[in-house]
Tab-separated table of C-alpha atoms in Angstrom:
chain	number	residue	atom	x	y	z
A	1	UNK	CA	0.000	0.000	0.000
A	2	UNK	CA	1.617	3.484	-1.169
A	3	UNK	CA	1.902	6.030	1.707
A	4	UNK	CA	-0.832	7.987	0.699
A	5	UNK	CA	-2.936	5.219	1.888
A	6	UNK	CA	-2.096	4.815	4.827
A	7	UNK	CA	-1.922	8.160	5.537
A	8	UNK	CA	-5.467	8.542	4.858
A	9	UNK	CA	-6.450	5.646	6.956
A	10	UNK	CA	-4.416	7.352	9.501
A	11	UNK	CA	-6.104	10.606	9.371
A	12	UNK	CA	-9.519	8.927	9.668
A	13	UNK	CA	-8.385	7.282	12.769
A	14	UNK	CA	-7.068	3.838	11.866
A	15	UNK	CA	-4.224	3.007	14.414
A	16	UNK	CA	-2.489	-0.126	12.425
A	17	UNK	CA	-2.049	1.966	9.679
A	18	UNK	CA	-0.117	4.821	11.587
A	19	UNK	CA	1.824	1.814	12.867
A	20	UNK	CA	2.594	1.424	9.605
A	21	UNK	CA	3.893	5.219	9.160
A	22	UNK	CA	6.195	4.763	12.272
A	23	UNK	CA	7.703	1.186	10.997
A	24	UNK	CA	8.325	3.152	7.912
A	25	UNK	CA	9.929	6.396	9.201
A	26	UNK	CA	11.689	5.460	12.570
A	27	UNK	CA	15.160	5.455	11.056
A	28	UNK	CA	14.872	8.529	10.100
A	29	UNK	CA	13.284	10.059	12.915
A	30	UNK	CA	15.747	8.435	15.590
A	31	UNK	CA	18.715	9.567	13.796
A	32	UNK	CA	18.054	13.261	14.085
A	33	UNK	CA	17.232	12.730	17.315
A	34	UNK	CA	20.209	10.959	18.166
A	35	UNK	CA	22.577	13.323	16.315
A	36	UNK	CA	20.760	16.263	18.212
A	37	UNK	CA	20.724	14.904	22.029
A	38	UNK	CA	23.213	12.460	21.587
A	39	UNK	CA	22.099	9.488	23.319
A	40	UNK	CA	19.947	6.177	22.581
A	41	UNK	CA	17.475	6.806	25.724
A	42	UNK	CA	17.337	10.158	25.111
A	43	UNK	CA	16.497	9.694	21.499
A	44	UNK	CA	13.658	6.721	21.692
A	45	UNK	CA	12.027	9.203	23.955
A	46	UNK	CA	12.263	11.800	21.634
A	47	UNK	CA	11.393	10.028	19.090
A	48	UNK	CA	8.341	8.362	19.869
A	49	UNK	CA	7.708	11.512	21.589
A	50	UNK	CA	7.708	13.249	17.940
A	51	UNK	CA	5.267	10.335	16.573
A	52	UNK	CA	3.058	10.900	19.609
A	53	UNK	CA	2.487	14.754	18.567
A	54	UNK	CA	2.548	13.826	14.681
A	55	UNK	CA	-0.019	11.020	15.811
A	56	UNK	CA	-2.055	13.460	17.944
A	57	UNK	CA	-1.855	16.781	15.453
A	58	UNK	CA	-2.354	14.241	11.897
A	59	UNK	CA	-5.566	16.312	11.096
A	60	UNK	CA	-3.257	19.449	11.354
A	61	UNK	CA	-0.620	17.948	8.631
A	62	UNK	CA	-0.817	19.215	5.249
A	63	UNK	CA	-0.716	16.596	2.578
A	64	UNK	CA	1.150	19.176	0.125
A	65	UNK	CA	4.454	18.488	1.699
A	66	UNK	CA	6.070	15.173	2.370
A	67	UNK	CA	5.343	13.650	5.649
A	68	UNK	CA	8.897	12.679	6.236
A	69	UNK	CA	9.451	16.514	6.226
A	70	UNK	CA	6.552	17.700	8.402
A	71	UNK	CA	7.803	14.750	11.088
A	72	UNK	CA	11.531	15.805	10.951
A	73	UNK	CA	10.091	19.750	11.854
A	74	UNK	CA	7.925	17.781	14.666
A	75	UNK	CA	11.899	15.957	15.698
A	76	UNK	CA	13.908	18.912	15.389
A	77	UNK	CA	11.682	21.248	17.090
A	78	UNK	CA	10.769	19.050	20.204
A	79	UNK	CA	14.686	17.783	20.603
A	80	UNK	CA	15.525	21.894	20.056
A	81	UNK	CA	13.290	22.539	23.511
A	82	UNK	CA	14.625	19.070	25.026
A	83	UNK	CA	18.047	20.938	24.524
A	84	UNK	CA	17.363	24.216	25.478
A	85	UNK	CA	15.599	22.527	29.003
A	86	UNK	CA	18.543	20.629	29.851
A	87	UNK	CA	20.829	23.539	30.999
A	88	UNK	CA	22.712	21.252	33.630
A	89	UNK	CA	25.078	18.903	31.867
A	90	UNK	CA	24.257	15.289	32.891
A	91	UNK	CA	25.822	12.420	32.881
A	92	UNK	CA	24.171	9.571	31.133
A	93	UNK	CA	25.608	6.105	32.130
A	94	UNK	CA	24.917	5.289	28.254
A	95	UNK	CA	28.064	7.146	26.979
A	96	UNK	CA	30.843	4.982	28.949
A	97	UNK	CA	31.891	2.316	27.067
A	98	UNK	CA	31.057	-1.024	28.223
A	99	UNK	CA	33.403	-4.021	28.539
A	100	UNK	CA	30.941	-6.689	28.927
A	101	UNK	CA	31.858	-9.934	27.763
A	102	UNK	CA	31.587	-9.746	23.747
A	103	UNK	CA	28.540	-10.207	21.696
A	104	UNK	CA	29.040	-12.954	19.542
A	105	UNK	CA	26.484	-11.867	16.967
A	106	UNK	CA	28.490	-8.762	16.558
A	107	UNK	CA	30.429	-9.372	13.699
A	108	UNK	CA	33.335	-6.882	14.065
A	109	UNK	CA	33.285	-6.091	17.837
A	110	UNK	CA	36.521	-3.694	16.357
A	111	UNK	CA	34.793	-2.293	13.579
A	112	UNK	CA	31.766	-1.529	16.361
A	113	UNK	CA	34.354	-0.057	18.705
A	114	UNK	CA	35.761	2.383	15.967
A	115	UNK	CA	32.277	3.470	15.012
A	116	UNK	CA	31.237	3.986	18.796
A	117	UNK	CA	34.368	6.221	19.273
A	118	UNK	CA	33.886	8.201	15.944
A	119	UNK	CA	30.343	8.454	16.394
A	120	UNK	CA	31.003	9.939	20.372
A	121	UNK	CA	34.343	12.274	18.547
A	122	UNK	CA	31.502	13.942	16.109
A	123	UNK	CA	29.112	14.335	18.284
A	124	UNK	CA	31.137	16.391	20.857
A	125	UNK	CA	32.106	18.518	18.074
A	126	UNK	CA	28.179	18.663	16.802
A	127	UNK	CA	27.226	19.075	20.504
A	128	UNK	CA	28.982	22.379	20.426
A	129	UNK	CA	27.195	23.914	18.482
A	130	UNK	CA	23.779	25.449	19.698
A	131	UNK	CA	20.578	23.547	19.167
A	132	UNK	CA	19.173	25.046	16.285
A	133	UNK	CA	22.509	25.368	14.121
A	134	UNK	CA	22.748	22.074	15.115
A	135	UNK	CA	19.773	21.098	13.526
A	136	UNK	CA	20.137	23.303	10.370
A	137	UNK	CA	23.550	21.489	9.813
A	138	UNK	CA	22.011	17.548	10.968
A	139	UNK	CA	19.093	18.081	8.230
A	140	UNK	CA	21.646	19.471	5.607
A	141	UNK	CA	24.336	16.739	5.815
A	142	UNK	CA	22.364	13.789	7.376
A	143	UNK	CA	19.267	14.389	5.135
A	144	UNK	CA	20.193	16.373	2.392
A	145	UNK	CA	17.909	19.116	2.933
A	146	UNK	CA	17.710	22.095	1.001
A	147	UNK	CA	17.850	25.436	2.496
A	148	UNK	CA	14.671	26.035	1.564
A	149	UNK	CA	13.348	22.970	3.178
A	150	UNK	CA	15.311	23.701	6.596
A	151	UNK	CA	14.019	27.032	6.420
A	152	UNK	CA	10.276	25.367	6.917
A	153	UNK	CA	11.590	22.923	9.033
A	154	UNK	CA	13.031	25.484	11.364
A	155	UNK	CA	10.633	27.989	11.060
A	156	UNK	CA	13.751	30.535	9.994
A	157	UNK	CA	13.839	32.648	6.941
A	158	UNK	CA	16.175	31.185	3.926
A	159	UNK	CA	18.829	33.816	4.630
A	160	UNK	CA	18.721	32.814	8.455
A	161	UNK	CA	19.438	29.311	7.357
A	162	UNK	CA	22.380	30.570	5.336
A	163	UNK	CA	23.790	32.025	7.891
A	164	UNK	CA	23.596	29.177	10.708
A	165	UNK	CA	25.152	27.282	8.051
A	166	UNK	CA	28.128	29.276	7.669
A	167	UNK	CA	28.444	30.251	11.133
A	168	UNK	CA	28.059	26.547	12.034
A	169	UNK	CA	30.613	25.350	9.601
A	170	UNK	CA	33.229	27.966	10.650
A	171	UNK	CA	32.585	27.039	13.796
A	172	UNK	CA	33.224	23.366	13.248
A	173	UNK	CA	36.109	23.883	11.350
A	174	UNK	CA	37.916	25.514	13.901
A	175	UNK	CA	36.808	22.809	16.654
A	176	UNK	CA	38.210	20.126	14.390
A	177	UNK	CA	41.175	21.829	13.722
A	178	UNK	CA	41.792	22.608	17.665
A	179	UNK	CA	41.059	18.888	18.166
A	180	UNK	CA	43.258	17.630	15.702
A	181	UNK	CA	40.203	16.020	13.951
A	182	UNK	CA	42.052	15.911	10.518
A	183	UNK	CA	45.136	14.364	11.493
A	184	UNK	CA	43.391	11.788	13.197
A	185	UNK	CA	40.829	11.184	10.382
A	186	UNK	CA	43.588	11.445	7.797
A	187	UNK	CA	45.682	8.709	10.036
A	188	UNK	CA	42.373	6.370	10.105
A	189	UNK	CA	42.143	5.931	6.552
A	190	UNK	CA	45.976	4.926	6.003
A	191	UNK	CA	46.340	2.751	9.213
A	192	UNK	CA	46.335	-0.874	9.408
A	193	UNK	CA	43.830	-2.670	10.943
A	194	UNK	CA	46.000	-4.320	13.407
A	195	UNK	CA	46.507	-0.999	14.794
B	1	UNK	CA	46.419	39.087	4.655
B	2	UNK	CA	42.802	39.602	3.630
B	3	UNK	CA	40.932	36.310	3.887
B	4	UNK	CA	37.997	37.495	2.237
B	5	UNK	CA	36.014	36.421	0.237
B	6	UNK	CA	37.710	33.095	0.450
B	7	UNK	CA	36.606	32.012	3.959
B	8	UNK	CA	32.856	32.601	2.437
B	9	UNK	CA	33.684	30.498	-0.832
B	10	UNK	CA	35.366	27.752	1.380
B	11	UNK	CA	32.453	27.733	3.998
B	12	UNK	CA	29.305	28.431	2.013
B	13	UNK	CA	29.913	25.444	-0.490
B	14	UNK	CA	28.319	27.633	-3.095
B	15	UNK	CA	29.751	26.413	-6.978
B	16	UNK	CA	32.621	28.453	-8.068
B	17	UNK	CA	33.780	29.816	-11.463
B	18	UNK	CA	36.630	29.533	-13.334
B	19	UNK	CA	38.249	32.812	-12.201
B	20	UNK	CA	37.007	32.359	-8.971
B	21	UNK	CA	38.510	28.683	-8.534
B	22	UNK	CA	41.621	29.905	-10.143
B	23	UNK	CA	42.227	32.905	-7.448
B	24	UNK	CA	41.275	30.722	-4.330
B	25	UNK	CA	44.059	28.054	-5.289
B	26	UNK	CA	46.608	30.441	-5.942
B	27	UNK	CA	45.327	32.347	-2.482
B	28	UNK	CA	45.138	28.275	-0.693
B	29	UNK	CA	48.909	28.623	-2.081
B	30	UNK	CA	50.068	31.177	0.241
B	31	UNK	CA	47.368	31.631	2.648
B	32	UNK	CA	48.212	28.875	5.508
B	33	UNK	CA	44.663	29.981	7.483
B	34	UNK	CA	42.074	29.845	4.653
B	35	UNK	CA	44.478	26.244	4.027
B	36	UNK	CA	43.619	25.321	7.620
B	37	UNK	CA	39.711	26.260	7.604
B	38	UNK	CA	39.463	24.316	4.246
B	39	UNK	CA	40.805	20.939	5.333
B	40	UNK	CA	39.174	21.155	8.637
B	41	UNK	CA	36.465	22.183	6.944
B	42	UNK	CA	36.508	19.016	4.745
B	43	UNK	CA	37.662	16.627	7.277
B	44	UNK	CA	34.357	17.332	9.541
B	45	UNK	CA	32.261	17.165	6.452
B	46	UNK	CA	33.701	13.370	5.915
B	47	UNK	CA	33.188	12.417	8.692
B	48	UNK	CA	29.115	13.463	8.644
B	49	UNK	CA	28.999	12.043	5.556
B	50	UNK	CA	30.498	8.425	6.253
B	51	UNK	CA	28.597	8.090	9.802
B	52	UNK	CA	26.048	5.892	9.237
B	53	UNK	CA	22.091	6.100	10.218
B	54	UNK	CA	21.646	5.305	13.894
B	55	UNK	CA	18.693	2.583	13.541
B	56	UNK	CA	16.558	2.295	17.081
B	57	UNK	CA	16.440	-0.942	18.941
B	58	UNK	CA	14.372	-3.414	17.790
B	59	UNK	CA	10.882	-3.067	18.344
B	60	UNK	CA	10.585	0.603	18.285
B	61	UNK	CA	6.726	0.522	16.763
B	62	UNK	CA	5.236	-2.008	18.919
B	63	UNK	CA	6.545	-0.060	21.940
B	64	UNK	CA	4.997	3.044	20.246
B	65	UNK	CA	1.619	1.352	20.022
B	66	UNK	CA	1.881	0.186	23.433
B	67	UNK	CA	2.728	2.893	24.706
B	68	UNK	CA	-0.705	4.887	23.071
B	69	UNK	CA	-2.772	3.806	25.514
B	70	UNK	CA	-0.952	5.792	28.643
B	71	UNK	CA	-0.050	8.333	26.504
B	72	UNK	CA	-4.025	9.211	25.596
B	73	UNK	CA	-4.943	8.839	29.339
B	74	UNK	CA	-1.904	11.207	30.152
B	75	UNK	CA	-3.792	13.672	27.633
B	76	UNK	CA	-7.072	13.014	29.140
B	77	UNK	CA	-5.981	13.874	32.286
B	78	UNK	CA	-4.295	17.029	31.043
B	79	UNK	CA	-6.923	17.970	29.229
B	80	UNK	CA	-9.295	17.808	32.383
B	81	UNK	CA	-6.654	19.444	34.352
B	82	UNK	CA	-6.498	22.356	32.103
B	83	UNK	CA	-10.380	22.888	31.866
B	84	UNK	CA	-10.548	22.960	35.741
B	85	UNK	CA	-7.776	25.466	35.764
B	86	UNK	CA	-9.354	27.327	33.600
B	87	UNK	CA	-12.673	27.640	35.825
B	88	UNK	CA	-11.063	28.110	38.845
B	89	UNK	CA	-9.202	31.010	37.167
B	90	UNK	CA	-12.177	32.175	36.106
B	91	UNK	CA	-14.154	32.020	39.383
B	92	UNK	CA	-11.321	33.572	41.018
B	93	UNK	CA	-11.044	36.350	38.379
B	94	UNK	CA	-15.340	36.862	38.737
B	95	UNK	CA	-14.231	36.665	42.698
B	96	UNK	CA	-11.650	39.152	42.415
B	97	UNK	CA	-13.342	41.956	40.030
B	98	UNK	CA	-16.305	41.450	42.862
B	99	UNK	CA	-14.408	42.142	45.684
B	100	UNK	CA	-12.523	45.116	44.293
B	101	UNK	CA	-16.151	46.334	42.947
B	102	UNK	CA	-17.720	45.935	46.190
B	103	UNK	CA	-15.747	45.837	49.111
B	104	UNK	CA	-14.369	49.678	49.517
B	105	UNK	CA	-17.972	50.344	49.313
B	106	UNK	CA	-19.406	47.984	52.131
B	107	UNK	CA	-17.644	47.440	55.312
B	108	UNK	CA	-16.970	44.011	56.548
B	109	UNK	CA	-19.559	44.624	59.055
B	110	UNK	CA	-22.283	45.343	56.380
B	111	UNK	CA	-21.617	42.473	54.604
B	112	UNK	CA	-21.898	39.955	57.505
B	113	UNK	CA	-25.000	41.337	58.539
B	114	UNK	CA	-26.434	40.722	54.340
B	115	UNK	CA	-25.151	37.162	54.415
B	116	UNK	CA	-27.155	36.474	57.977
B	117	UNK	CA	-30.029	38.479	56.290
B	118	UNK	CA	-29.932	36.392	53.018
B	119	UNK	CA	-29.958	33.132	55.607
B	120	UNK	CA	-32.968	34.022	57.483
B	121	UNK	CA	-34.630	35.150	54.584
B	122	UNK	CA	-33.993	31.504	53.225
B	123	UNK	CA	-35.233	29.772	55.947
B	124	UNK	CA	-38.330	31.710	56.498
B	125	UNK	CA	-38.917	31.333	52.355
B	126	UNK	CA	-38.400	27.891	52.733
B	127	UNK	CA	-40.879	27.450	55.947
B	128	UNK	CA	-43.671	29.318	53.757
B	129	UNK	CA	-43.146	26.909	51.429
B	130	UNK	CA	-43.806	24.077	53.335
B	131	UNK	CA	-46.735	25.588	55.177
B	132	UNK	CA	-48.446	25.947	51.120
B	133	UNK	CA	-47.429	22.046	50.091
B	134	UNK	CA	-49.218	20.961	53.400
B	135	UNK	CA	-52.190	23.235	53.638
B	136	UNK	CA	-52.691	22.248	49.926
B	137	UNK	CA	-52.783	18.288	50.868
B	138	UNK	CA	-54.859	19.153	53.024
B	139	UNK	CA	-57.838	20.428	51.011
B	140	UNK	CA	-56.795	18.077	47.910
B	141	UNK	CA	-59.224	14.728	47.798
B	142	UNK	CA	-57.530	11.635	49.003
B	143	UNK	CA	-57.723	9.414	45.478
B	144	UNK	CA	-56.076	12.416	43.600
B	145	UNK	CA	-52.906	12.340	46.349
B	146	UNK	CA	-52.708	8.376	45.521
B	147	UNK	CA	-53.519	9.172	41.760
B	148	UNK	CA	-50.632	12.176	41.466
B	149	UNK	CA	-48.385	9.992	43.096
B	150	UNK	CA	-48.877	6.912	40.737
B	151	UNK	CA	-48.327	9.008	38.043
B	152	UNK	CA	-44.938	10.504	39.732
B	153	UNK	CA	-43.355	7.204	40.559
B	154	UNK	CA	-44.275	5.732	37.381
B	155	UNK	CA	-42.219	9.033	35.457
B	156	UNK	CA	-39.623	8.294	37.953
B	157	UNK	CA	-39.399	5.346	37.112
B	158	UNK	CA	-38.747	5.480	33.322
B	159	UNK	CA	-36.363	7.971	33.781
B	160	UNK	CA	-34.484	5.907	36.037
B	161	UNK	CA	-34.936	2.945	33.718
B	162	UNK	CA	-33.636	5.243	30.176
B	163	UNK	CA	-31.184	6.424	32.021
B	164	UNK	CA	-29.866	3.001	32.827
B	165	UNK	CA	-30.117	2.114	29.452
B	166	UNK	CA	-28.014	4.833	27.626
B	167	UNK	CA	-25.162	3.924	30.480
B	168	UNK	CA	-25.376	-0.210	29.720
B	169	UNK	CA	-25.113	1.181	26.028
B	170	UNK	CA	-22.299	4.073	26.571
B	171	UNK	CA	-20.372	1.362	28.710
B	172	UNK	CA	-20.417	-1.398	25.902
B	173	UNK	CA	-19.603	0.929	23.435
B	174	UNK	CA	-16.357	1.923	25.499
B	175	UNK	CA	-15.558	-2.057	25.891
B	176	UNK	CA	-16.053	-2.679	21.678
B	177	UNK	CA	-13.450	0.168	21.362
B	178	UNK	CA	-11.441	-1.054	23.472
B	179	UNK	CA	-11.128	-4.734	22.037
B	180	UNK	CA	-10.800	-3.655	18.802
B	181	UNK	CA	-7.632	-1.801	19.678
């Protein structure tokens, strides 16, 4: 069934069929939110927080723009408040690394490792930034937004967007560069993997 | 050295000309900063890129539909939180404009002896009324009394009995709507 469907079985109150929608567009949805807080607890809140709202407001949601789009807004605006809430830094249990006993379905417990600790390396430098340049710059390079779109998203004016884009990349250029990002990602490429 | 405008051409990623690819190489050539912002620049950029989609742990929309049921009592309640905070700002507000209306005017005094007023007033209304229901029983024929009150328990009675009904009905409807979820 195409997405339309559902959709309109969805508006008109069906429940399996905005089941549907959510099987469909978790990915999506969890990934902002984990690029923007950060953390896997913090994000499946926030993230079935975001369906919650998009499940509660459907009647509100205009079919003239792509539901992905309308439920990213929903993401980025609700982990944008999350953010600007949390003004005490916490520490979540979630971001030491564990070293359990491994996982034998885990094919490349390295491999896992290496993604973990690149993963945790750009999101401190992300995490710098402030919420909603964070967001402009997660829904340009994680989703291939246009400014245009972010702009809607965001509820900012195009030449807003432009400019939390170049303040943001500025900004994480001179972060990486103070963190000796590109040596390091420059020495990951050429090193062997017994290293 | 000046740095613009080829900090802007290196960090707004908009496409270049010719000319205008030709001067920022030659200025990359000698200019070690805008060198620096550019490969830091591109180094953060690959990494974005070439991190991969975080998925959420299995399960994710079963826990969402289990989850619907608190999360639409958690409304309800909210919702009937809200309305009552809403009247008893409003009372308090009607309260308020009353007492600023109406109290420089009166003294405290004034208004106790009112309120005792109103009371006695209600009792003696209430008293009078009595004294009419039982001096009219008394002049009303016996068989109308036993007819009038037929009549009264029998309209009590279906209205109990309707009322029942629409519950049984409004309960079972809540029940179907229930299983089917």
């Amino acid at each position: 069934m195409a997405e339309r469907e559902w959709l309109q079985l969805a508006i008109n109150g069906d429940e399996e069929a905005f089941t549907q929608l959510v099987e469909t567009y978790q990915t999506p949805v969890y990934n902002l939110c984990f690029r923007m807080l950060g953390n896997e607890n913090s994000a499946e809140d926030a993230a079935q927080e975001t369906f919650w709202r998009a499940y509660r407001n459907l009647k509100r949601y205009d079919s003239q723009r792509p539901f992905i789009t309308w439920l990213l807004s929903i993401a980025a605006h609700y982990c944008i408040d999350q953010q600007r809430k949390k003004r005490l830094p916490l520490f979540e249990m979630d971001e030491f690394p564990d070293f359990d006993v491994a996982d034998p379905e885990i094919p490349n417990p390295e491999q896992e490792y290496k993604q973990g600790e690149e993963d945790s390396a750009l999101h401190s430098l992300v995490n710098k930034l402030n919420p909603q340049d964070r967001a402009a710059v997660i829904l340009k390079y994680w989703y291939d937004c246009s400014e245009e779109e972010i702009g809607q998203m965001l509820s900012l004016t195009i030449s807003a967007v432009k400019s939390r884009l170049h303040r943001s990349r500025r900004q994480l250029a001179e972060l990486a560069g103070s963190n000796d990002l590109v040596s390091t990602s420059v020495r990951r490429r050429h090193e062997t993997p017994a290293l | 050295m000046k740095h613009l405008p080829y900090e802007s051409w290196i960090l707004d990623e908009t496409p270049l000309n010719e000319d205008q690819q030709r001067d920022l190489d030659a200025h990359l050539l000698t200019c070690p900063v805008c060198c620096n912002l550019r490969d830091s620049w591109q180094a953060v950029r690959q990494q974005i890129e070439s991190a991969p989609q975080k998925q959420p742990s299995p399960g994710f929309s079963m826990r969402w539909k289990a989850s619907l049921k608190d999360r639409r009592e958690a409304d309800e309640v909210r919702q009937r939180r809200l309305v009552w905070i809403w009247i008893a700002s409003i009372a308090a507000a009607v309260l308020l404009s009353l007492a600023v209306i109406y109290l420089p005017r009166v003294s405290f005094i004034q208004v106790l002896i009112s309120i005792v007023e109103s009371l006695v007033g209600f009792t003696s209304g209430v008293s009078a009324l009595v004294k009419l229901v039982t001096g009219v029983l008394h002049t009303v024929p016996p068989y109308m009394l036993v007819l009038s009150s037929i009549a009264l328990s029998t309209l009590l009675s279906i209205t109990i009995f309707l009322w029942g009904i629409s519950i049984w009905r409004m309960s079972r409807k809540g029940v179907t709507h229930y299983e089917e979820n």
